[in-house]
mmCIF file of C-alpha atoms in Angstrom:
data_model
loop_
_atom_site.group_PDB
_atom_site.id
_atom_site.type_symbol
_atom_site.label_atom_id
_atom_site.label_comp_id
_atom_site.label_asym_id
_atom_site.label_seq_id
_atom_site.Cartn_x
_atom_site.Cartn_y
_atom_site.Cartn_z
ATOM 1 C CA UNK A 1 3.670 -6.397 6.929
ATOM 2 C CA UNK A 2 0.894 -7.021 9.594
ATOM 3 C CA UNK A 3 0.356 -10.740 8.583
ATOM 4 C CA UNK A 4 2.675 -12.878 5.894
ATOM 5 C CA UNK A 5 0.819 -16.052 6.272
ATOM 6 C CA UNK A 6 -2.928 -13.885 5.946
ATOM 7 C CA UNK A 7 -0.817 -12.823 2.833
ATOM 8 C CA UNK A 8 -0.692 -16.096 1.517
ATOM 9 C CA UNK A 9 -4.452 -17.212 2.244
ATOM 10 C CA UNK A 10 -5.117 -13.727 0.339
ATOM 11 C CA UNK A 11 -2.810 -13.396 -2.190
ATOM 12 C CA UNK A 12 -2.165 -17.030 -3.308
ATOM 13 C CA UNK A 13 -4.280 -19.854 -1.877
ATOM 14 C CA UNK A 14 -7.369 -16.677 -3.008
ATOM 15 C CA UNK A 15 -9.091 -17.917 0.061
ATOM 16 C CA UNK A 16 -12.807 -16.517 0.145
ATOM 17 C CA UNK A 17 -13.461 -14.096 3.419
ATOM 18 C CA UNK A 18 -16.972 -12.956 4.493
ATOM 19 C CA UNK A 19 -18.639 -9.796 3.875
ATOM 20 C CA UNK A 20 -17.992 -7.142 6.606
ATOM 21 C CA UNK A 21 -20.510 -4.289 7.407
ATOM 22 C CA UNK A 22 -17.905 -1.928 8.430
ATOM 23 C CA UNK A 23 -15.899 -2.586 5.109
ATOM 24 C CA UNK A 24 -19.226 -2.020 3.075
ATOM 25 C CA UNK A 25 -20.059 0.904 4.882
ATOM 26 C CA UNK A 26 -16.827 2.328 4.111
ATOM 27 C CA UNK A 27 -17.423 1.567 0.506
ATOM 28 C CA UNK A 28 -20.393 3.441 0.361
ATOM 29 C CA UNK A 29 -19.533 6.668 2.365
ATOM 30 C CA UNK A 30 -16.479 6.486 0.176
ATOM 31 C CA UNK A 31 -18.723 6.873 -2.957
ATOM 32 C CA UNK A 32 -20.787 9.534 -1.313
ATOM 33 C CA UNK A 33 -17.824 11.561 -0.866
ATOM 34 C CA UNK A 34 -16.295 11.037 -4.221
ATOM 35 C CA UNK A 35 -20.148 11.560 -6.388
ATOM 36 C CA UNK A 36 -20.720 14.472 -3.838
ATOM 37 C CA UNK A 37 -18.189 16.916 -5.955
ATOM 38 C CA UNK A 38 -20.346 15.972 -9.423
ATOM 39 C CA UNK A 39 -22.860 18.833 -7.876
ATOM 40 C CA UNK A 40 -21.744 22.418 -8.337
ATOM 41 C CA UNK A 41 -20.296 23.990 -5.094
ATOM 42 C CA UNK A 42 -22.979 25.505 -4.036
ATOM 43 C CA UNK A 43 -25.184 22.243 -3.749
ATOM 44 C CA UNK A 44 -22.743 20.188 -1.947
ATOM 45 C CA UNK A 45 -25.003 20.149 1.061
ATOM 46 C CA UNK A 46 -25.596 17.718 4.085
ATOM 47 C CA UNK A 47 -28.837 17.348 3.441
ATOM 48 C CA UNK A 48 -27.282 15.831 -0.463
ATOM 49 C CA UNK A 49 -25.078 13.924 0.234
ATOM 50 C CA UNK A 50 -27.090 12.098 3.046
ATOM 51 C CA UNK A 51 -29.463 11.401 0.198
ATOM 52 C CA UNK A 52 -26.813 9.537 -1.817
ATOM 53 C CA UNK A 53 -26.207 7.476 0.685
ATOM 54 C CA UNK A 54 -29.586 4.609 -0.104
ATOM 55 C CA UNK A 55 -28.383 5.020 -3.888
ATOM 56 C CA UNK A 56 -24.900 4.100 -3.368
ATOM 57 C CA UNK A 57 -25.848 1.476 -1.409
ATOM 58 C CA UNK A 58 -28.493 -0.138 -4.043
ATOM 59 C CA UNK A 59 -25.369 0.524 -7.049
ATOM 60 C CA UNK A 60 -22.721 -1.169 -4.227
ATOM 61 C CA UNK A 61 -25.663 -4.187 -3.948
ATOM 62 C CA UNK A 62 -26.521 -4.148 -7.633
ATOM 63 C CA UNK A 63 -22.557 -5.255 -8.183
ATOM 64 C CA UNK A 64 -22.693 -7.484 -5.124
ATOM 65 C CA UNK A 65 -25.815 -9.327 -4.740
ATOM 66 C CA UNK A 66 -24.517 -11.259 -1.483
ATOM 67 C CA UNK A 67 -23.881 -7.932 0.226
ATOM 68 C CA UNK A 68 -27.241 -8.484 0.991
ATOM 69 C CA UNK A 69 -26.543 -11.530 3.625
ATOM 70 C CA UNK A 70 -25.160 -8.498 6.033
ATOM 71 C CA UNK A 71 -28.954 -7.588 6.220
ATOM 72 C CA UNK A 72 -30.475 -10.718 7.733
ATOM 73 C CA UNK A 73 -31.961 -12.104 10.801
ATOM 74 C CA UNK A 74 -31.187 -15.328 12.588
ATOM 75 C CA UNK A 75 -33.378 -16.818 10.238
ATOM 76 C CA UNK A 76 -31.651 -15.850 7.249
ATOM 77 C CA UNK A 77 -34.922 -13.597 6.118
ATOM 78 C CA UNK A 78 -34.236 -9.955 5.275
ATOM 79 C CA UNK A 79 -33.814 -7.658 8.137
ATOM 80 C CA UNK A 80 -35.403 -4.069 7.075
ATOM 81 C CA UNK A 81 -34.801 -2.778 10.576
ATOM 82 C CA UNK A 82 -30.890 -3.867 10.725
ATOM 83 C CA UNK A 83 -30.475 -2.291 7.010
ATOM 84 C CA UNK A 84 -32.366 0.810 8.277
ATOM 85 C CA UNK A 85 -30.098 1.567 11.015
ATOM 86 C CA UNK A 86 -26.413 0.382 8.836
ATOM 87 C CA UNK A 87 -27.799 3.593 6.590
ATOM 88 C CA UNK A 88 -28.856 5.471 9.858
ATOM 89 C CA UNK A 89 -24.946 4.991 10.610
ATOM 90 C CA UNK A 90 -23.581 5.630 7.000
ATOM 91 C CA UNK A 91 -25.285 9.207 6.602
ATOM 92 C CA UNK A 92 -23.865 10.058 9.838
ATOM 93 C CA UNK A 93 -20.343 9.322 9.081
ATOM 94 C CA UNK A 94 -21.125 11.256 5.797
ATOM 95 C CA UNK A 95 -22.776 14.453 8.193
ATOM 96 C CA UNK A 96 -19.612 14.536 10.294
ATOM 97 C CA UNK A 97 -17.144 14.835 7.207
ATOM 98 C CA UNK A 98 -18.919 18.877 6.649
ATOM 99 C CA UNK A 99 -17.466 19.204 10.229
ATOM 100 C CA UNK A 100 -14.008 18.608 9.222
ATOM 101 C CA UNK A 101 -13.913 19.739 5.604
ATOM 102 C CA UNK A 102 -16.085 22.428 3.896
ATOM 103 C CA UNK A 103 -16.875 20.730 0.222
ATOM 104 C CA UNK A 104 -17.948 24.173 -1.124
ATOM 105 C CA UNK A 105 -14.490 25.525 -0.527
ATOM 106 C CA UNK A 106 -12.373 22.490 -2.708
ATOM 107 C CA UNK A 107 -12.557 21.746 -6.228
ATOM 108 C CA UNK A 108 -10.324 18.226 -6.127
ATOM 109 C CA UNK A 109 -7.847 17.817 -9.106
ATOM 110 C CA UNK A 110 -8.282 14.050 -8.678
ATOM 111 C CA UNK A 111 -10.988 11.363 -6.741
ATOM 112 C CA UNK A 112 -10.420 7.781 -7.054
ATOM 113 C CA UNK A 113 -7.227 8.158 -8.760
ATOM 114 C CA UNK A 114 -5.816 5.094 -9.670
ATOM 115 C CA UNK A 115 -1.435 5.537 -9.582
ATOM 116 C CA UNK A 116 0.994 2.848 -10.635
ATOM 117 C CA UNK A 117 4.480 3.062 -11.493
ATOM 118 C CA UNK A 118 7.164 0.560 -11.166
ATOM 119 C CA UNK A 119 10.216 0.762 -9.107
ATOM 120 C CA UNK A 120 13.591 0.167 -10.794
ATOM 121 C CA UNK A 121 14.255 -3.751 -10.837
ATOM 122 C CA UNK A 122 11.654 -4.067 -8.148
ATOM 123 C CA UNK A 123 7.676 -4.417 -7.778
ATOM 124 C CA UNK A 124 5.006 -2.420 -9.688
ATOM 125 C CA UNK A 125 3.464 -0.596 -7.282
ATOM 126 C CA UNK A 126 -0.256 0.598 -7.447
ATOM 127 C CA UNK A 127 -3.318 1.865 -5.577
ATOM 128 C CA UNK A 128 -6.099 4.631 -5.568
ATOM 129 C CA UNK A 129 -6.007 7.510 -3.679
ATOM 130 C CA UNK A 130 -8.985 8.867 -2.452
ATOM 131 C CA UNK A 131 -8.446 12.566 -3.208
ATOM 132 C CA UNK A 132 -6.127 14.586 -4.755
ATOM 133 C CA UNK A 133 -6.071 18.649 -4.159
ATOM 134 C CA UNK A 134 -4.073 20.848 -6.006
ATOM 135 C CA UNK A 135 -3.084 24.508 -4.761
ATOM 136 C CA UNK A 136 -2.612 27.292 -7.554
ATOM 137 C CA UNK A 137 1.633 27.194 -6.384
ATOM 138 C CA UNK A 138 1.412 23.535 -7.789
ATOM 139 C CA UNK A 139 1.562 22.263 -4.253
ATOM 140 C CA UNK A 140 -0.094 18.459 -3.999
ATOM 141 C CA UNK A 141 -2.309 17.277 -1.067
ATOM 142 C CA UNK A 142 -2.906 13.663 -0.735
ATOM 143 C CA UNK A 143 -6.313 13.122 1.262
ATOM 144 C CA UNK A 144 -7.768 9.637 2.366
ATOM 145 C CA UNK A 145 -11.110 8.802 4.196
ATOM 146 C CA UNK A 146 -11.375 6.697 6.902
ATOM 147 C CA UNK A 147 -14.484 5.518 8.686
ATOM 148 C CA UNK A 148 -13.038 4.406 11.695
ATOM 149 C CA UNK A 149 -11.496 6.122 14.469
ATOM 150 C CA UNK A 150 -8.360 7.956 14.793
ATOM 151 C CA UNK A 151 -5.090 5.350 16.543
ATOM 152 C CA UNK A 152 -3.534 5.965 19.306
ATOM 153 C CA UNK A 153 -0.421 8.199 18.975
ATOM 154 C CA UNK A 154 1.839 5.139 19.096
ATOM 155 C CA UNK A 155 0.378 3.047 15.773
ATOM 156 C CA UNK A 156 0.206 6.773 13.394
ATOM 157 C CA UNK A 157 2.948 5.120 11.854
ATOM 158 C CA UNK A 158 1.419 2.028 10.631
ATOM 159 C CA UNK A 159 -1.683 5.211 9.018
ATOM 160 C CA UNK A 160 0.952 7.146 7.587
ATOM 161 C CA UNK A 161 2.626 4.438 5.661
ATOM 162 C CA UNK A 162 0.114 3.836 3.407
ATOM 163 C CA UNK A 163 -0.143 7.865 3.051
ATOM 164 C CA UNK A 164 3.431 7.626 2.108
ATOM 165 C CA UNK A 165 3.328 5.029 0.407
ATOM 166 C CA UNK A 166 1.415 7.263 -2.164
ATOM 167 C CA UNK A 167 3.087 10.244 -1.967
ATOM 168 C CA UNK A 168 6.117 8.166 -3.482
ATOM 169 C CA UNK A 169 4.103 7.003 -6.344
ATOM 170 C CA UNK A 170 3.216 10.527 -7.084
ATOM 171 C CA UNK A 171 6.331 11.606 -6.544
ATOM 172 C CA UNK A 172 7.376 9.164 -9.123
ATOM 173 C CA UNK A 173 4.698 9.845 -11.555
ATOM 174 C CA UNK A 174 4.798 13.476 -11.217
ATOM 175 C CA UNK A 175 8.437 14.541 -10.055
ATOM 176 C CA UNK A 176 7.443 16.321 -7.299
ATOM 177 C CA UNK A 177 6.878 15.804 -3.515
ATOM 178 C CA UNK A 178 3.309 15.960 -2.396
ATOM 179 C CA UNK A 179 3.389 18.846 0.331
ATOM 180 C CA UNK A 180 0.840 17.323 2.601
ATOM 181 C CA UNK A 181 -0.631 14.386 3.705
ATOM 182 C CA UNK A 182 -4.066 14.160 5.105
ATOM 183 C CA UNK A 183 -6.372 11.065 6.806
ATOM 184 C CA UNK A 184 -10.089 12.220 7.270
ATOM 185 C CA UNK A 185 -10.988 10.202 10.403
ATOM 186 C CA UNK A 186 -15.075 9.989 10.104
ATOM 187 C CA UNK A 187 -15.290 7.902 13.118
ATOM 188 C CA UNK A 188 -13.772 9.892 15.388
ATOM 189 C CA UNK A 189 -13.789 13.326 13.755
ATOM 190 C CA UNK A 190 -10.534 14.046 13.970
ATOM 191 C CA UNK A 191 -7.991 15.021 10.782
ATOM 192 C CA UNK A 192 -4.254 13.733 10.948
ATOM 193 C CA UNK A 193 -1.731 15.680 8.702
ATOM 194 C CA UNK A 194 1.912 15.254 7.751
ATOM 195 C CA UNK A 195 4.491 17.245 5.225
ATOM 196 C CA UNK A 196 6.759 14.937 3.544
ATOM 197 C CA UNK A 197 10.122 15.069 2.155
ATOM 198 C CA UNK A 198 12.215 13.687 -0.549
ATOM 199 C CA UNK A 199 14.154 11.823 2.074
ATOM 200 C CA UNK A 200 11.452 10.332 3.816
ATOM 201 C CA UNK A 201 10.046 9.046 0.599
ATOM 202 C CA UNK A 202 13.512 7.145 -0.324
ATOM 203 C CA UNK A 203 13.218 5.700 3.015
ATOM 204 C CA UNK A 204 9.939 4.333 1.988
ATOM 205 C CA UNK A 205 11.224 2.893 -1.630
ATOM 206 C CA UNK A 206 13.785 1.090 0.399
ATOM 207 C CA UNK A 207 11.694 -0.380 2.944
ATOM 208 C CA UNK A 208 9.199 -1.558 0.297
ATOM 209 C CA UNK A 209 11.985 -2.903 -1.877
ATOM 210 C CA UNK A 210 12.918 -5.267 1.335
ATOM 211 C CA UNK A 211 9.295 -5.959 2.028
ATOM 212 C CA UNK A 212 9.480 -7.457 -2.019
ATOM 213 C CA UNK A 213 12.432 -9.178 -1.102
ATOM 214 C CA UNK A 214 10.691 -10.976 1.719
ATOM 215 C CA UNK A 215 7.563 -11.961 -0.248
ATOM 216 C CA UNK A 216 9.754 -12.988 -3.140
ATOM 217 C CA UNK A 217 12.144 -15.596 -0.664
ATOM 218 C CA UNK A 218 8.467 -16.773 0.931
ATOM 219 C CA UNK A 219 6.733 -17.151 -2.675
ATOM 220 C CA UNK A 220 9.501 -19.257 -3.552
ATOM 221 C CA UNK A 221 10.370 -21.258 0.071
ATOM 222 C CA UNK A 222 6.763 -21.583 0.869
ATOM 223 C CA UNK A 223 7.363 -20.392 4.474
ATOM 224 C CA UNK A 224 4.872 -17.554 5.017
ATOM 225 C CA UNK A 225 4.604 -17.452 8.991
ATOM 226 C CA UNK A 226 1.489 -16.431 11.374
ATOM 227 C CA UNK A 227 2.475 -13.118 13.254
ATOM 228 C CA UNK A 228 -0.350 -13.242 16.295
ATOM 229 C CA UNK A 229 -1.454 -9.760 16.750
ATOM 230 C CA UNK A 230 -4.687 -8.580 18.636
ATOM 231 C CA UNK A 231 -6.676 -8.482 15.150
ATOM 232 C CA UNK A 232 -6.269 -11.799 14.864
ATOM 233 C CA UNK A 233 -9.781 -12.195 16.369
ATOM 234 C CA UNK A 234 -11.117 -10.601 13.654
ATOM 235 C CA UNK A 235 -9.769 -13.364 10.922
ATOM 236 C CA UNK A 236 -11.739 -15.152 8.510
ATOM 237 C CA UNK A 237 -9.203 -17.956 8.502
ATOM 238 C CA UNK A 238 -8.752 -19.236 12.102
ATOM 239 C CA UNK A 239 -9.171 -22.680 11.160
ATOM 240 C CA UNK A 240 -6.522 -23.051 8.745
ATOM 241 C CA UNK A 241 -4.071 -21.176 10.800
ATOM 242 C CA UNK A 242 -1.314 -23.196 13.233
ATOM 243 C CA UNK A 243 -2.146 -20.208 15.794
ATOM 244 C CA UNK A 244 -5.572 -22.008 16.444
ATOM 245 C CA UNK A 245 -4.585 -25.316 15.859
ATOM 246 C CA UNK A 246 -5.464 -25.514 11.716
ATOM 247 C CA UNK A 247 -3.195 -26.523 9.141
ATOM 248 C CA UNK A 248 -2.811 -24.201 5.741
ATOM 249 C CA UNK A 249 -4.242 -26.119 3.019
ATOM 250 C CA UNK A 250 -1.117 -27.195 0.310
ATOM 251 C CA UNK A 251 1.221 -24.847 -0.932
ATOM 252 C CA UNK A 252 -0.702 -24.417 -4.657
ATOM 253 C CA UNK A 253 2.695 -23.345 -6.108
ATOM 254 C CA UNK A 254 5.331 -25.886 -6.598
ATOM 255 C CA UNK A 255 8.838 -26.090 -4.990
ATOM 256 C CA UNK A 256 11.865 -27.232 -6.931
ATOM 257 C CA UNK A 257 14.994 -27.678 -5.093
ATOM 258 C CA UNK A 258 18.023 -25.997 -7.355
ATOM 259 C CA UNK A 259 21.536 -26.913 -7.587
ATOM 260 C CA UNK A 260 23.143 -24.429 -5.049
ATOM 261 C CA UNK A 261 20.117 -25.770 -2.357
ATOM 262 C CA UNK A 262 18.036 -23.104 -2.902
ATOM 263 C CA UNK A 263 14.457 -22.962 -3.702
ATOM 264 C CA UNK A 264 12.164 -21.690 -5.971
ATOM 265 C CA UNK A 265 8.560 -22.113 -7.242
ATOM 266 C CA UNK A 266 7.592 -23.338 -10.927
ATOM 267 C CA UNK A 267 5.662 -20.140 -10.813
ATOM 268 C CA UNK A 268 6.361 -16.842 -9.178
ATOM 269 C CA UNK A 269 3.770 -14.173 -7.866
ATOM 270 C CA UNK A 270 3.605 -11.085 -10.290
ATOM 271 C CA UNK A 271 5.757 -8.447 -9.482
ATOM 272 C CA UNK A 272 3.225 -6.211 -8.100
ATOM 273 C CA UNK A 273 2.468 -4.347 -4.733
ATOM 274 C CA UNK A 274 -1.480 -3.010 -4.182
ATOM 275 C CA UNK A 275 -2.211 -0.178 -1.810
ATOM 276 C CA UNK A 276 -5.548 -1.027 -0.103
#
C-alpha cells in the first residue's frame, strides 16, 4: 500500500536493509511489556519492568549478534556511552506505558498472539497482535504498542488499518467482532481507540482482496512502481530505485508471455498477506 516497488525489494528480490535503533528499541520495549505480565499483579511495577529492559536487550542481541553495529563509534569500536543512553530511552518509553495503562488492573487473555486464517479464494492472511483482553461479557479488545508518536488526525487511517486488519482475522477465527480497538502510543503518551463493526470489517476483506489482486497482476507483469512519499528519505534502497536515478536489479522471477497476451511468472508469490 505505501510502497509496491519497496514491496518487491522486500518481498521478492529479499534485499538486505540495515539495522534501525528505533525498530530495535521497539523490539525490546515490546518484550518488556509482553514478559512484564509473567509477574503476579501485584509486582508489575515500574521499577520491574525498567529492569527487564538490559535483559531483553542482551536475549534480542544474543539472536542478533549484528544488532550490536547500532552501538558503535565512528571508528567502528563499541560505544558504551551511545548503548547507555538507547537503554536510558527504552526504560522510559517502558515508565510512560504505567501512565496510560495500569498492568495490575489487566490479566491479558492473549500477548504475542500469532492469528492466521485464509480468506475464501484469496490470500492467507497472518500477523501477531500484541495484546489481547477479554471482558467477563465475552467482549474482545485488540491492543497494540507503539513507540513512536501519535499521527496527525489526518493519517489515523493508515494506524487503524492495521488494527482492523486484525480485528477481521479474529473475527474470522473467533466469529465475533472485537468491540474495541486500542494503539498505546509510548512516544507521545497518548491512547487512540475505535469500536468496530461487522460492516466495517467486510469493507476491509474487500479492500485487501483488491490489494491481492494488485500484487498478484505485478508478481506476474513485473511492474511494481516507486510511489515517492516523504519516508522515502528513510529507504535503505535509494540506489536501486528510478526515483534517485538507480535501476532495480533483474526481475528474479521469470515472465512468459501467454496466448491471450497476457503475462505471468514461472513462479508465483505464495498466497499470503503478513501484518507487521
Amino acid at each position: 500500500m505505501q510502497c509496491p516497488l519497496l514491496y518487491r525489494f522486500r518481498v521478492i528480490d529479499r534485499l538486505p536493509e540495515k539495522p534501525s535503533a528505533a525498530a530495535t528499541r521497539g523490539t525490546v520495549v515490546h518484550a518488556v511489556l509482553e514478559r512484564l505480565f509473567d509477574a503476579p499483579a501485584a509486582e508489575r511495577t515500574t521499577e520491574r519492568a525498567r529492569g527487564l529492559v538490559p535483559g531483553e536487550w542482551e536475549r534480542l542481541l544474543a539472536s542478533r549478534p549484528e544488532l550490536a553495529e547500532l552501538f558503535h563509534d565512528e571508528d567502528g569500536a563499541h560505544d558504551p556511552a551511545l548503548l547507555a543512553k538507547w537503554l536510558g530511552e527504552a526504560e522510559r518509553l517502558v515508565e510512560r506505558w504505567f501512565t496510560l495503562e495500569d498492568p495490575t488492573r489487566l490479566e491479558p487473555a492473549e500477548r504475542e498472539l500469532y492469528v492466521e486464517t485464509a480468506l475464501e479464494s484469496g490470500p492467507l492472511l497472518r500477523g501477531f497482535i500484541d495484546r489481547v483482553d477479554v471482558a467477563p461479557t465475552g467482549d474482545v479488545r485488540i491492543v497494540d504498542y507503539k513507540t513512536g508518536k501519535a499521527p496527525a488526525p489526518r493519517f489515523r487511517s493508515e494506524a487503524l488499518f492495521q488494527m482492523t486488519f486484525y480485528a477481521l482475522v479474529l473475527w474470522k477465527l473467533k466469529g465475533r467482532v472485537p468491540r474495541r480497538l486500542q494503539l498505546v502510543y509510548l512516544g507521545s503518551g497518548d491512547v487512540l481507540t475505535y469500536d468496530p463493526v461487522e460492516e466495517e470489517l467486510r469493507a476491509v476483506e474487500r479492500k485487501l482482496r483488491a490489494l491481492w489482486d494488485a500484487i498478484v497482476l505485478a508478481t506476474e507483469t513485473g511492474e511494481w512502481r516507486p510511489r515517492p512519499t516523504k519516508l522515502c528519505g528513510w529507504c535503505d534502497h535509494q540506489a536501486v530505485c528510478p526515483e534517485f536515478g538507480g535501476t532495480p536489479p533483474p526481475y528474479p522471477l521469470p515472465i512468459v508471455a501467454q496466448r491471450d497476451g497476457r503475462v505471468a511468472t514461472g513462479e508465483g508469490e505464495q498466497g499470503r498477506m503478513d501484518s507487521v
